[in-house]
PDB file of C-alpha atoms and ligand atoms in Angstrom:
ATOM      1  CA  MET A   1     -37.737 -37.866  -7.916  1.00  0.00           C
ATOM      2  CA  SER A   2     -37.354 -39.951  -4.736  1.00  0.00           C
ATOM      3  CA  SER A   3     -37.652 -38.317  -1.305  1.00  0.00           C
ATOM      4  CA  ARG A   4     -34.020 -39.238  -0.681  1.00  0.00           C
ATOM      5  CA  SER A   5     -32.762 -37.295  -3.682  1.00  0.00           C
ATOM      6  CA  LEU A   6     -35.005 -34.376  -2.669  1.00  0.00           C
ATOM      7  CA  SER A   7     -33.403 -34.220   0.733  1.00  0.00           C
ATOM      8  CA  GLN A   8     -29.990 -34.605  -0.883  1.00  0.00           C
ATOM      9  CA  GLU A   9     -30.791 -31.662  -3.120  1.00  0.00           C
ATOM     10  CA  ALA A  10     -31.930 -29.604  -0.130  1.00  0.00           C
ATOM     11  CA  GLU A  11     -28.684 -30.443   1.634  1.00  0.00           C
ATOM     12  CA  GLU A  12     -26.658 -29.396  -1.418  1.00  0.00           C
ATOM     13  CA  ASN A  13     -28.569 -26.119  -1.607  1.00  0.00           C
ATOM     14  CA  ARG A  14     -27.863 -25.494   2.053  1.00  0.00           C
ATOM     15  CA  VAL A  15     -24.145 -26.085   1.441  1.00  0.00           C
ATOM     16  CA  VAL A  16     -24.193 -23.664  -1.492  1.00  0.00           C
ATOM     17  CA  ALA A  17     -25.984 -21.084   0.674  1.00  0.00           C
ATOM     18  CA  LEU A  18     -23.465 -21.573   3.476  1.00  0.00           C
ATOM     19  CA  ASP A  19     -20.583 -21.323   1.001  1.00  0.00           C
ATOM     20  CA  SER A  20     -21.841 -18.075  -0.423  1.00  0.00           C
ATOM     21  CA  ARG A  21     -22.458 -16.674   3.087  1.00  0.00           C
ATOM     22  CA  GLU A  22     -18.932 -17.734   4.046  1.00  0.00           C
ATOM     23  CA  SER A  23     -17.405 -16.160   0.957  1.00  0.00           C
ATOM     24  CA  ARG A  24     -19.311 -12.969   1.826  1.00  0.00           C
ATOM     25  CA  VAL A  25     -17.846 -13.046   5.336  1.00  0.00           C
ATOM     26  CA  LYS A  26     -14.358 -13.727   3.987  1.00  0.00           C
ATOM     27  CA  LYS A  27     -14.576 -10.953   1.405  1.00  0.00           C
ATOM     28  CA  PRO A  28     -11.195  -9.179   1.249  1.00  0.00           C
ATOM     29  CA  GLU A  29     -11.011  -6.437   3.828  1.00  0.00           C
ATOM     30  CA  ALA A  30      -8.010  -4.556   2.532  1.00  0.00           C
ATOM     31  CA  LYS A  31      -8.251  -1.857  -0.035  1.00  0.00           C
ATOM     32  CA  ILE A  32      -6.034  -3.043  -2.879  1.00  0.00           C
ATOM     33  CA  ILE A  33      -4.217  -0.432  -4.930  1.00  0.00           C
ATOM     34  CA  CYS A  34      -2.163  -1.105  -8.052  1.00  0.00           C
ATOM     35  CA  ILE A  35       0.571   1.342  -9.071  1.00  0.00           C
ATOM     36  CA  LEU A  36       0.948   0.924 -12.799  1.00  0.00           C
ATOM     37  CA  SER A  37       3.104   2.325 -15.590  1.00  0.00           C
ATOM     38  CA  ASN A  38       4.847   0.866 -18.601  1.00  0.00           C
ATOM     39  CA  LYS A  39       7.266   3.805 -18.523  1.00  0.00           C
ATOM     40  CA  GLY A  40      10.417   2.734 -16.674  1.00  0.00           C
ATOM     41  CA  GLY A  41      11.599   5.237 -14.079  1.00  0.00           C
ATOM     42  CA  SER A  42       8.319   7.166 -14.001  1.00  0.00           C
ATOM     43  CA  GLY A  43       8.218   6.820 -10.208  1.00  0.00           C
ATOM     44  CA  LYS A  44       6.108   3.719  -9.430  1.00  0.00           C
ATOM     45  CA  THR A  45       8.326   2.506  -6.597  1.00  0.00           C
ATOM     46  CA  THR A  46       8.754   6.007  -5.182  1.00  0.00           C
ATOM     47  CA  LEU A  47       4.989   6.508  -5.142  1.00  0.00           C
ATOM     48  CA  ALA A  48       4.275   3.022  -3.754  1.00  0.00           C
ATOM     49  CA  VAL A  49       6.700   3.648  -0.896  1.00  0.00           C
ATOM     50  CA  GLY A  50       5.564   7.244  -0.297  1.00  0.00           C
ATOM     51  CA  LEU A  51       1.926   6.238  -0.300  1.00  0.00           C
ATOM     52  CA  GLY A  52       2.616   3.202   1.892  1.00  0.00           C
ATOM     53  CA  VAL A  53       4.498   5.240   4.495  1.00  0.00           C
ATOM     54  CA  SER A  54       1.781   7.924   4.456  1.00  0.00           C
ATOM     55  CA  LEU A  55      -0.996   5.385   4.984  1.00  0.00           C
ATOM     56  CA  ALA A  56       0.933   3.702   7.792  1.00  0.00           C
ATOM     57  CA  ARG A  57       1.479   7.070   9.485  1.00  0.00           C
ATOM     58  CA  LEU A  58      -2.251   7.647   9.160  1.00  0.00           C
ATOM     59  CA  ASN A  59      -2.778   4.495  11.192  1.00  0.00           C
ATOM     60  CA  LEU A  60      -3.718   2.076   8.444  1.00  0.00           C
ATOM     61  CA  ARG A  61      -1.979  -1.278   8.525  1.00  0.00           C
ATOM     62  CA  THR A  62      -0.304  -1.198   5.133  1.00  0.00           C
ATOM     63  CA  LEU A  63       1.494  -3.810   3.051  1.00  0.00           C
ATOM     64  CA  ILE A  64       3.620  -2.884   0.051  1.00  0.00           C
ATOM     65  CA  LEU A  65       3.703  -5.945  -2.179  1.00  0.00           C
ATOM     66  CA  GLU A  66       6.450  -5.780  -4.765  1.00  0.00           C
ATOM     67  CA  LEU A  67       5.444  -7.454  -8.012  1.00  0.00           C
ATOM     68  CA  ASP A  68       8.626  -6.519  -9.817  1.00  0.00           C
ATOM     69  CA  ALA A  69      11.177  -9.210 -10.550  1.00  0.00           C
ATOM     70  CA  SER A  70      13.085  -7.165 -13.082  1.00  0.00           C
ATOM     71  CA  PRO A  71      14.671  -6.944 -10.344  1.00  0.00           C
ATOM     72  CA  GLY A  72      12.763  -4.633  -8.008  1.00  0.00           C
ATOM     73  CA  ASP A  73      14.329  -2.017  -5.749  1.00  0.00           C
ATOM     74  CA  MET A  74      12.539  -2.692  -2.455  1.00  0.00           C
ATOM     75  CA  ALA A  75      15.193  -4.950  -0.852  1.00  0.00           C
ATOM     76  CA  GLY A  76      17.883  -2.331  -1.432  1.00  0.00           C
ATOM     77  CA  LEU A  77      15.694   0.622  -0.444  1.00  0.00           C
ATOM     78  CA  PHE A  78      14.730  -0.883   2.908  1.00  0.00           C
ATOM     79  CA  ASP A  79      17.893  -2.938   3.376  1.00  0.00           C
ATOM     80  CA  LEU A  80      15.964  -6.210   3.659  1.00  0.00           C
ATOM     81  CA  ASP A  81      16.995  -9.833   3.511  1.00  0.00           C
ATOM     82  CA  PRO A  82      16.147 -10.806  -0.104  1.00  0.00           C
ATOM     83  CA  THR A  83      15.754 -14.489   0.733  1.00  0.00           C
ATOM     84  CA  CYS A  84      12.357 -13.742   2.326  1.00  0.00           C
ATOM     85  CA  SER A  85      10.211 -12.916  -0.662  1.00  0.00           C
ATOM     86  CA  LEU A  86       7.077 -13.578  -2.678  1.00  0.00           C
ATOM     87  CA  GLU A  87       8.057 -17.091  -3.819  1.00  0.00           C
ATOM     88  CA  GLN A  88       8.233 -18.329  -0.234  1.00  0.00           C
ATOM     89  CA  ALA A  89       5.039 -16.534   0.736  1.00  0.00           C
ATOM     90  CA  ILE A  90       3.264 -18.155  -2.223  1.00  0.00           C
ATOM     91  CA  ASP A  91       4.612 -21.583  -1.322  1.00  0.00           C
ATOM     92  CA  SER A  92       3.335 -21.236   2.224  1.00  0.00           C
ATOM     93  CA  SER A  93       0.214 -19.212   1.524  1.00  0.00           C
ATOM     94  CA  CYS A  94      -1.523 -20.380   4.731  1.00  0.00           C
ATOM     95  CA  ASN A  95       1.152 -18.648   6.806  1.00  0.00           C
ATOM     96  CA  PRO A  96       2.813 -16.007   4.616  1.00  0.00           C
ATOM     97  CA  SER A  97       3.474 -13.560   7.506  1.00  0.00           C
ATOM     98  CA  GLN A  98       6.855 -15.111   8.273  1.00  0.00           C
ATOM     99  CA  TYR A  99       8.137 -13.844   4.905  1.00  0.00           C
ATOM    100  CA  ILE A 100       6.845 -10.322   5.334  1.00  0.00           C
ATOM    101  CA  HIS A 101       9.223  -7.643   6.585  1.00  0.00           C
ATOM    102  CA  LYS A 102       8.053  -5.211   9.239  1.00  0.00           C
ATOM    103  CA  ILE A 103       9.495  -1.764   8.526  1.00  0.00           C
ATOM    104  CA  PHE A 104       7.919   0.151  11.411  1.00  0.00           C
ATOM    105  CA  ASP A 105       4.603   0.182  13.177  1.00  0.00           C
ATOM    106  CA  LYS A 106       1.858  -0.459  10.572  1.00  0.00           C
ATOM    107  CA  LEU A 107       4.194  -0.618   7.560  1.00  0.00           C
ATOM    108  CA  TYR A 108       5.114  -3.970   6.020  1.00  0.00           C
ATOM    109  CA  VAL A 109       6.869  -5.059   2.821  1.00  0.00           C
ATOM    110  CA  LEU A 110       6.699  -8.313   0.907  1.00  0.00           C
ATOM    111  CA  LEU A 111       9.611  -8.401  -1.527  1.00  0.00           C
ATOM    112  CA  GLY A 112       9.089  -9.369  -5.144  1.00  0.00           C
ATOM    113  CA  PRO A 113      10.380 -12.669  -6.546  1.00  0.00           C
ATOM    114  CA  GLN A 114      14.146 -12.799  -6.287  1.00  0.00           C
ATOM    115  CA  ASP A 115      14.269 -15.404  -9.059  1.00  0.00           C
ATOM    116  CA  PRO A 116      12.788 -13.822 -12.224  1.00  0.00           C
ATOM    117  CA  LEU A 117      12.071 -17.265 -13.725  1.00  0.00           C
ATOM    118  CA  ARG A 118      10.102 -18.363 -10.670  1.00  0.00           C
ATOM    119  CA  GLY A 119       8.402 -14.939 -10.776  1.00  0.00           C
ATOM    120  CA  GLU A 120       7.204 -15.581 -14.320  1.00  0.00           C
ATOM    121  CA  MET A 121       5.801 -18.930 -13.278  1.00  0.00           C
ATOM    122  CA  ILE A 122       3.605 -17.614 -10.467  1.00  0.00           C
ATOM    123  CA  LYS A 123       0.057 -18.588 -11.363  1.00  0.00           C
ATOM    124  CA  LYS A 124      -2.936 -16.286 -11.078  1.00  0.00           C
ATOM    125  CA  GLU A 125      -4.650 -18.650  -8.600  1.00  0.00           C
ATOM    126  CA  GLU A 126      -1.530 -18.752  -6.402  1.00  0.00           C
ATOM    127  CA  LEU A 127      -1.305 -14.974  -6.233  1.00  0.00           C
ATOM    128  CA  GLU A 128      -5.042 -14.637  -5.667  1.00  0.00           C
ATOM    129  CA  ARG A 129      -4.961 -17.156  -2.827  1.00  0.00           C
ATOM    130  CA  LEU A 130      -2.097 -15.296  -1.162  1.00  0.00           C
ATOM    131  CA  VAL A 131      -3.733 -11.893  -1.574  1.00  0.00           C
ATOM    132  CA  ARG A 132      -7.001 -13.243  -0.155  1.00  0.00           C
ATOM    133  CA  VAL A 133      -5.169 -14.322   3.000  1.00  0.00           C
ATOM    134  CA  LEU A 134      -3.260 -11.038   3.256  1.00  0.00           C
ATOM    135  CA  ALA A 135      -6.361  -8.953   2.615  1.00  0.00           C
ATOM    136  CA  GLU A 136      -7.761 -10.163   5.920  1.00  0.00           C
ATOM    137  CA  GLN A 137      -4.656  -8.993   7.773  1.00  0.00           C
ATOM    138  CA  TYR A 138      -4.088  -5.515   6.333  1.00  0.00           C
ATOM    139  CA  ASP A 139      -6.127  -2.355   5.771  1.00  0.00           C
ATOM    140  CA  VAL A 140      -4.369  -1.516   2.537  1.00  0.00           C
ATOM    141  CA  ILE A 141      -2.261  -3.511   0.069  1.00  0.00           C
ATOM    142  CA  ILE A 142      -0.222  -1.609  -2.511  1.00  0.00           C
ATOM    143  CA  PHE A 143       1.136  -3.433  -5.563  1.00  0.00           C
ATOM    144  CA  ASP A 144       4.356  -1.974  -6.959  1.00  0.00           C
ATOM    145  CA  THR A 145       4.445  -3.378 -10.489  1.00  0.00           C
ATOM    146  CA  GLN A 146       7.135  -3.737 -13.140  1.00  0.00           C
ATOM    147  CA  PRO A 147       7.243  -1.553 -16.260  1.00  0.00           C
ATOM    148  CA  VAL A 148       5.889  -4.261 -18.580  1.00  0.00           C
ATOM    149  CA  LEU A 149       2.438  -5.764 -18.981  1.00  0.00           C
ATOM    150  CA  SER A 150       3.373  -9.208 -17.713  1.00  0.00           C
ATOM    151  CA  ASP A 151       0.862 -11.833 -16.554  1.00  0.00           C
ATOM    152  CA  ILE A 152       1.516 -10.934 -12.942  1.00  0.00           C
ATOM    153  CA  THR A 153       0.861  -7.242 -13.643  1.00  0.00           C
ATOM    154  CA  LEU A 154      -2.436  -8.114 -15.347  1.00  0.00           C
ATOM    155  CA  ASP A 155      -3.424 -10.261 -12.378  1.00  0.00           C
ATOM    156  CA  ALA A 156      -2.574  -7.399 -10.034  1.00  0.00           C
ATOM    157  CA  ILE A 157      -4.759  -4.974 -12.004  1.00  0.00           C
ATOM    158  CA  LYS A 158      -7.671  -7.391 -11.928  1.00  0.00           C
ATOM    159  CA  MET A 159      -7.371  -7.862  -8.160  1.00  0.00           C
ATOM    160  CA  SER A 160      -7.213  -4.134  -7.387  1.00  0.00           C
ATOM    161  CA  GLN A 161     -10.040  -1.793  -6.503  1.00  0.00           C
ATOM    162  CA  GLU A 162      -7.951   1.214  -7.465  1.00  0.00           C
ATOM    163  CA  THR A 163      -5.384   1.461 -10.262  1.00  0.00           C
ATOM    164  CA  LEU A 164      -3.102   4.477 -10.191  1.00  0.00           C
ATOM    165  CA  VAL A 165      -1.434   5.029 -13.558  1.00  0.00           C
ATOM    166  CA  VAL A 166       1.842   6.923 -13.272  1.00  0.00           C
ATOM    167  CA  SER A 167       3.147   9.087 -16.082  1.00  0.00           C
ATOM    168  CA  GLU A 168       5.716  11.816 -16.403  1.00  0.00           C
ATOM    169  CA  PRO A 169       4.378  14.946 -18.119  1.00  0.00           C
ATOM    170  CA  TYR A 170       6.301  14.276 -21.326  1.00  0.00           C
ATOM    171  CA  LEU A 171       5.217  13.154 -24.779  1.00  0.00           C
ATOM    172  CA  GLU A 172       7.073   9.828 -24.709  1.00  0.00           C
ATOM    173  CA  SER A 173       5.606   8.841 -21.366  1.00  0.00           C
ATOM    174  CA  VAL A 174       2.054   9.879 -22.244  1.00  0.00           C
ATOM    175  CA  ARG A 175       2.248   7.999 -25.572  1.00  0.00           C
ATOM    176  CA  ARG A 176       3.316   4.836 -23.815  1.00  0.00           C
ATOM    177  CA  ILE A 177       0.509   5.145 -21.310  1.00  0.00           C
ATOM    178  CA  ALA A 178      -2.017   5.578 -24.131  1.00  0.00           C
ATOM    179  CA  ILE A 179      -0.741   2.431 -25.872  1.00  0.00           C
ATOM    180  CA  MET A 180      -0.864   0.463 -22.617  1.00  0.00           C
ATOM    181  CA  LEU A 181      -4.419   1.564 -21.817  1.00  0.00           C
ATOM    182  CA  ASP A 182      -5.546   0.715 -25.340  1.00  0.00           C
ATOM    183  CA  LEU A 183      -3.930  -2.728 -25.124  1.00  0.00           C
ATOM    184  CA  LEU A 184      -5.465  -3.392 -21.729  1.00  0.00           C
ATOM    185  CA  SER A 185      -8.971  -2.645 -22.898  1.00  0.00           C
ATOM    186  CA  THR A 186      -8.895  -4.050 -26.447  1.00  0.00           C
ATOM    187  CA  ARG A 187      -6.697  -7.099 -25.957  1.00  0.00           C
ATOM    188  CA  PHE A 188      -7.243  -8.014 -22.323  1.00  0.00           C
ATOM    189  CA  GLY A 189     -10.781  -6.760 -21.755  1.00  0.00           C
ATOM    190  CA  VAL A 190      -9.799  -4.621 -18.744  1.00  0.00           C
ATOM    191  CA  TYR A 191     -12.106  -1.728 -17.900  1.00  0.00           C
ATOM    192  CA  THR A 192      -9.682   1.200 -17.743  1.00  0.00           C
ATOM    193  CA  ARG A 193     -12.023   4.197 -17.579  1.00  0.00           C
ATOM    194  CA  ASN A 194     -11.916   4.244 -13.776  1.00  0.00           C
ATOM    195  CA  PHE A 195      -8.115   4.195 -13.614  1.00  0.00           C
ATOM    196  CA  LYS A 196      -6.642   7.287 -11.991  1.00  0.00           C
ATOM    197  CA  LEU A 197      -3.875   9.187 -13.762  1.00  0.00           C
ATOM    198  CA  LEU A 198      -1.048  10.548 -11.627  1.00  0.00           C
ATOM    199  CA  ILE A 199       1.437  12.903 -13.194  1.00  0.00           C
ATOM    200  CA  ASN A 200       4.754  12.559 -11.402  1.00  0.00           C
ATOM    201  CA  LYS A 201       7.767  14.909 -11.523  1.00  0.00           C
ATOM    202  CA  TYR A 202       5.565  17.842 -12.446  1.00  0.00           C
ATOM    203  CA  ARG A 203       7.229  21.256 -12.731  1.00  0.00           C
ATOM    204  CA  ARG A 204       5.174  24.232 -13.688  1.00  0.00           C
ATOM    205  CA  LEU A 205       8.070  26.008 -15.399  1.00  0.00           C
ATOM    206  CA  ASP A 206       9.348  23.075 -17.407  1.00  0.00           C
ATOM    207  CA  PRO A 207       9.732  23.939 -21.090  1.00  0.00           C
ATOM    208  CA  ARG A 208       9.756  20.252 -22.079  1.00  0.00           C
ATOM    209  CA  ARG A 209       6.527  19.241 -20.461  1.00  0.00           C
ATOM    210  CA  LEU A 210       3.148  18.935 -22.186  1.00  0.00           C
ATOM    211  CA  THR A 211       0.237  21.080 -21.064  1.00  0.00           C
ATOM    212  CA  LEU A 212      -2.092  19.312 -18.663  1.00  0.00           C
ATOM    213  CA  ARG A 213      -4.819  19.421 -21.283  1.00  0.00           C
ATOM    214  CA  ASP A 214      -2.540  17.629 -23.770  1.00  0.00           C
ATOM    215  CA  VAL A 215      -1.596  15.045 -21.148  1.00  0.00           C
ATOM    216  CA  ALA A 216      -5.248  14.255 -20.462  1.00  0.00           C
ATOM    217  CA  ALA A 217      -6.158  14.187 -24.160  1.00  0.00           C
ATOM    218  CA  GLY A 218      -3.103  12.100 -25.086  1.00  0.00           C
ATOM    219  CA  SER A 219      -3.624   9.488 -22.398  1.00  0.00           C
ATOM    220  CA  SER A 220      -7.434   9.585 -22.618  1.00  0.00           C
ATOM    221  CA  LEU A 221      -7.694   9.754 -18.823  1.00  0.00           C
ATOM    222  CA  PRO A 222      -8.471  12.854 -16.775  1.00  0.00           C
ATOM    223  CA  ILE A 223      -5.621  13.910 -14.491  1.00  0.00           C
ATOM    224  CA  PHE A 224      -6.331  12.833 -10.938  1.00  0.00           C
ATOM    225  CA  TRP A 225      -3.178  13.979  -9.141  1.00  0.00           C
ATOM    226  CA  LEU A 226      -0.008  15.992  -9.701  1.00  0.00           C
ATOM    227  CA  VAL A 227       3.073  14.948  -7.763  1.00  0.00           C
ATOM    228  CA  PRO A 228       5.659  17.726  -7.938  1.00  0.00           C
ATOM    229  CA  PHE A 229       9.238  17.241  -9.056  1.00  0.00           C
ATOM    230  CA  ASP A 230      11.518  17.274  -6.021  1.00  0.00           C
ATOM    231  CA  LYS A 231      15.222  17.585  -6.646  1.00  0.00           C
ATOM    232  CA  LYS A 232      15.836  16.171  -3.163  1.00  0.00           C
ATOM    233  CA  CYS A 233      13.441  13.301  -3.812  1.00  0.00           C
ATOM    234  CA  ARG A 234      15.955  10.651  -2.740  1.00  0.00           C
ATOM    235  CA  ASN A 235      16.555  12.432   0.590  1.00  0.00           C
ATOM    236  CA  SER A 236      12.851  12.956   1.213  1.00  0.00           C
ATOM    237  CA  MET A 237      12.184   9.295   0.470  1.00  0.00           C
ATOM    238  CA  GLN A 238      15.039   8.128   2.677  1.00  0.00           C
ATOM    239  CA  GLN A 239      13.468  10.018   5.583  1.00  0.00           C
ATOM    240  CA  MET A 240      10.055   8.672   4.691  1.00  0.00           C
ATOM    241  CA  ARG A 241      11.318   5.106   4.708  1.00  0.00           C
ATOM    242  CA  GLN A 242      12.290   5.666   8.345  1.00  0.00           C
ATOM    243  CA  GLY A 243       8.776   6.895   9.029  1.00  0.00           C
ATOM    244  CA  LYS A 244       9.773  10.575   9.129  1.00  0.00           C
ATOM    245  CA  LEU A 245       7.622  13.027   7.243  1.00  0.00           C
ATOM    246  CA  SER A 246       9.326  16.179   6.009  1.00  0.00           C
ATOM    247  CA  ARG A 247       7.662  19.319   4.710  1.00  0.00           C
ATOM    248  CA  ALA A 248       8.963  18.617   1.190  1.00  0.00           C
ATOM    249  CA  HIS A 249       6.335  19.194  -1.504  1.00  0.00           C
ATOM    250  CA  VAL A 250       6.539  15.597  -2.706  1.00  0.00           C
ATOM    251  CA  VAL A 251       5.908  14.247   0.796  1.00  0.00           C
ATOM    252  CA  ARG A 252       2.946  16.547   1.411  1.00  0.00           C
ATOM    253  CA  SER A 253       1.503  15.640  -1.968  1.00  0.00           C
ATOM    254  CA  LEU A 254       1.701  11.898  -1.211  1.00  0.00           C
ATOM    255  CA  MET A 255       0.239  12.391   2.249  1.00  0.00           C
ATOM    256  CA  LYS A 256      -2.733  14.235   0.741  1.00  0.00           C
ATOM    257  CA  LEU A 257      -3.068  11.558  -1.929  1.00  0.00           C
ATOM    258  CA  ALA A 258      -3.182   8.895   0.804  1.00  0.00           C
ATOM    259  CA  VAL A 259      -6.105  10.674   2.454  1.00  0.00           C
ATOM    260  CA  GLU A 260      -7.853  11.146  -0.874  1.00  0.00           C
ATOM    261  CA  ILE A 261      -7.774   7.482  -1.828  1.00  0.00           C
ATOM    262  CA  CYS A 262      -8.213   6.048   1.674  1.00  0.00           C
ATOM    263  CA  PRO A 263     -10.682   8.272   3.491  1.00  0.00           C
ATOM    264  CA  ASP A 264     -10.604   5.736   6.369  1.00  0.00           C
ATOM    265  CA  ALA A 265      -7.400   7.415   7.540  1.00  0.00           C
ATOM    266  CA  ARG A 266      -8.047   8.867  10.972  1.00  0.00           C
ATOM    267  CA  ALA A 267      -9.202  12.479  10.786  1.00  0.00           C
ATOM    268  CA  SER A 268      -7.137  13.653  13.761  1.00  0.00           C
ATOM    269  CA  ASP A 269      -3.946  12.193  12.305  1.00  0.00           C
ATOM    270  CA  VAL A 270      -4.718  13.730   8.944  1.00  0.00           C
ATOM    271  CA  ARG A 271      -4.975  17.204  10.463  1.00  0.00           C
ATOM    272  CA  ARG A 272      -1.614  16.663  12.132  1.00  0.00           C
ATOM    273  CA  TRP A 273       0.229  15.934   8.933  1.00  0.00           C
ATOM    274  CA  VAL A 274      -1.479  17.465   5.935  1.00  0.00           C
TER     275      VAL A 274
HETATM  276  N1  ATP B 301       8.528  13.412  -7.763  1.00  0.00           N
HETATM  277  C1  ATP B 301       9.802  13.152  -8.043  1.00  0.00           C
HETATM  278  N2  ATP B 301      10.719  14.159  -8.133  1.00  0.00           N
HETATM  279  C2  ATP B 301      12.008  13.897  -8.429  1.00  0.00           C
HETATM  280  N3  ATP B 301      12.504  12.677  -8.659  1.00  0.00           N
HETATM  281  C3  ATP B 301      11.663  11.638  -8.586  1.00  0.00           C
HETATM  282  C4  ATP B 301      10.271  11.812  -8.272  1.00  0.00           C
HETATM  283  N4  ATP B 301       9.686  10.590  -8.278  1.00  0.00           N
HETATM  284  C5  ATP B 301      10.650   9.698  -8.564  1.00  0.00           C
HETATM  285  N5  ATP B 301      11.833  10.319  -8.748  1.00  0.00           N
HETATM  286  C6  ATP B 301      13.125   9.692  -9.087  1.00  0.00           C
HETATM  287  O1  ATP B 301      12.975   8.986 -10.321  1.00  0.00           O
HETATM  288  C7  ATP B 301      13.782   7.815 -10.314  1.00  0.00           C
HETATM  289  C8  ATP B 301      12.951   6.613 -10.696  1.00  0.00           C
HETATM  290  O2  ATP B 301      11.980   6.417  -9.685  1.00  0.00           O
HETATM  291  P1  ATP B 301      11.383   4.966  -9.368  1.00  0.00           P
HETATM  292  O3  ATP B 301      12.463   3.980  -9.139  1.00  0.00           O
HETATM  293  O4  ATP B 301      10.380   5.164  -8.308  1.00  0.00           O
HETATM  294  O5  ATP B 301      10.669   4.649 -10.762  1.00  0.00           O
HETATM  295  P2  ATP B 301       9.983   3.282 -11.212  1.00  0.00           P
HETATM  296  O6  ATP B 301       8.848   3.657 -12.081  1.00  0.00           O
HETATM  297  O7  ATP B 301       9.699   2.442 -10.041  1.00  0.00           O
HETATM  298  O8  ATP B 301      11.145   2.619 -12.065  1.00  0.00           O
HETATM  299  P3  ATP B 301      11.132   1.113 -12.668  1.00  0.00           P
HETATM  300  O9  ATP B 301      10.239   1.176 -13.874  1.00  0.00           O
HETATM  301  O10 ATP B 301      12.567   0.884 -13.021  1.00  0.00           O
HETATM  302  O11 ATP B 301      10.608   0.213 -11.607  1.00  0.00           O
HETATM  303  C9  ATP B 301      14.396   7.717  -8.903  1.00  0.00           C
HETATM  304  O12 ATP B 301      15.711   8.220  -8.964  1.00  0.00           O
HETATM  305  C10 ATP B 301      13.521   8.626  -8.063  1.00  0.00           C
HETATM  306  O13 ATP B 301      14.246   9.208  -6.965  1.00  0.00           O
HETATM  307 MG1   MG B 302      10.175   0.399  -9.608  1.00  0.00          MG
END
């Protein structure tokens, strides 16, 4: 080998070393959480919003990223201009902030694709590139997904450090979850054992519900969290969306969940609310 090619090789190695050091520096900062359920109406959006508001009130800069084009509910819930949404943020991934809605201090929302066809065409690399940029700007990113295992949902799972699986405590819901988890691991090679199972709309004296043991056995995941049924859920959530935290059981449960999954939340603020 000539001395020239040796020095070339050394230079290439140096570039590789610099690249890997750079990618270590640019490692995503945000904690990325995926809210997942193939059971429509199980409470994904409610939990994404409740968790997002809680984390923001605990001083973490939080982005709720809606990955639901079915269509999603975020624009209506927060009364946001639907023309600023994920498609635009993807198309301008070096400066996506202009398409992100500020709700109140520390809470931000990026609306899901308003055009379902464009939503289906979003490529994994495009979403990854966007999330990489956003991960440097936020402490937490929460994906609110749609109730089907679409490509975009699979990409979201793969990008997340934490996947929260939402089920209602009923046979139909638990069965669906079991099928989804099986499909994810056997067909798509996703490691699901570390997913966390949240039971939403839990009522102790509910004759229809399964026992907690049956829920865990049926879904093959241990139960991580119980979110109580709240008949004033819509009211509680409306207050939450304005940044107000009531004493409602559902709100307290989500606040405690926020602390559990993001221990970075400031201790003094936690004591104030929980
Ligand atoms: N803990 C709760 N107690 C009472 N009602 C609840 C609770 N959580 C959610 N709900 C209600 O359940 C309904 C469905 O909730 P939500 O829209 O969050 O579900 P989703 O899983 O996002 O639905 P989709 O699959 O259509 O996206 C809403 O009316 C919401 O107010
Ligand atoms: Mg939803």
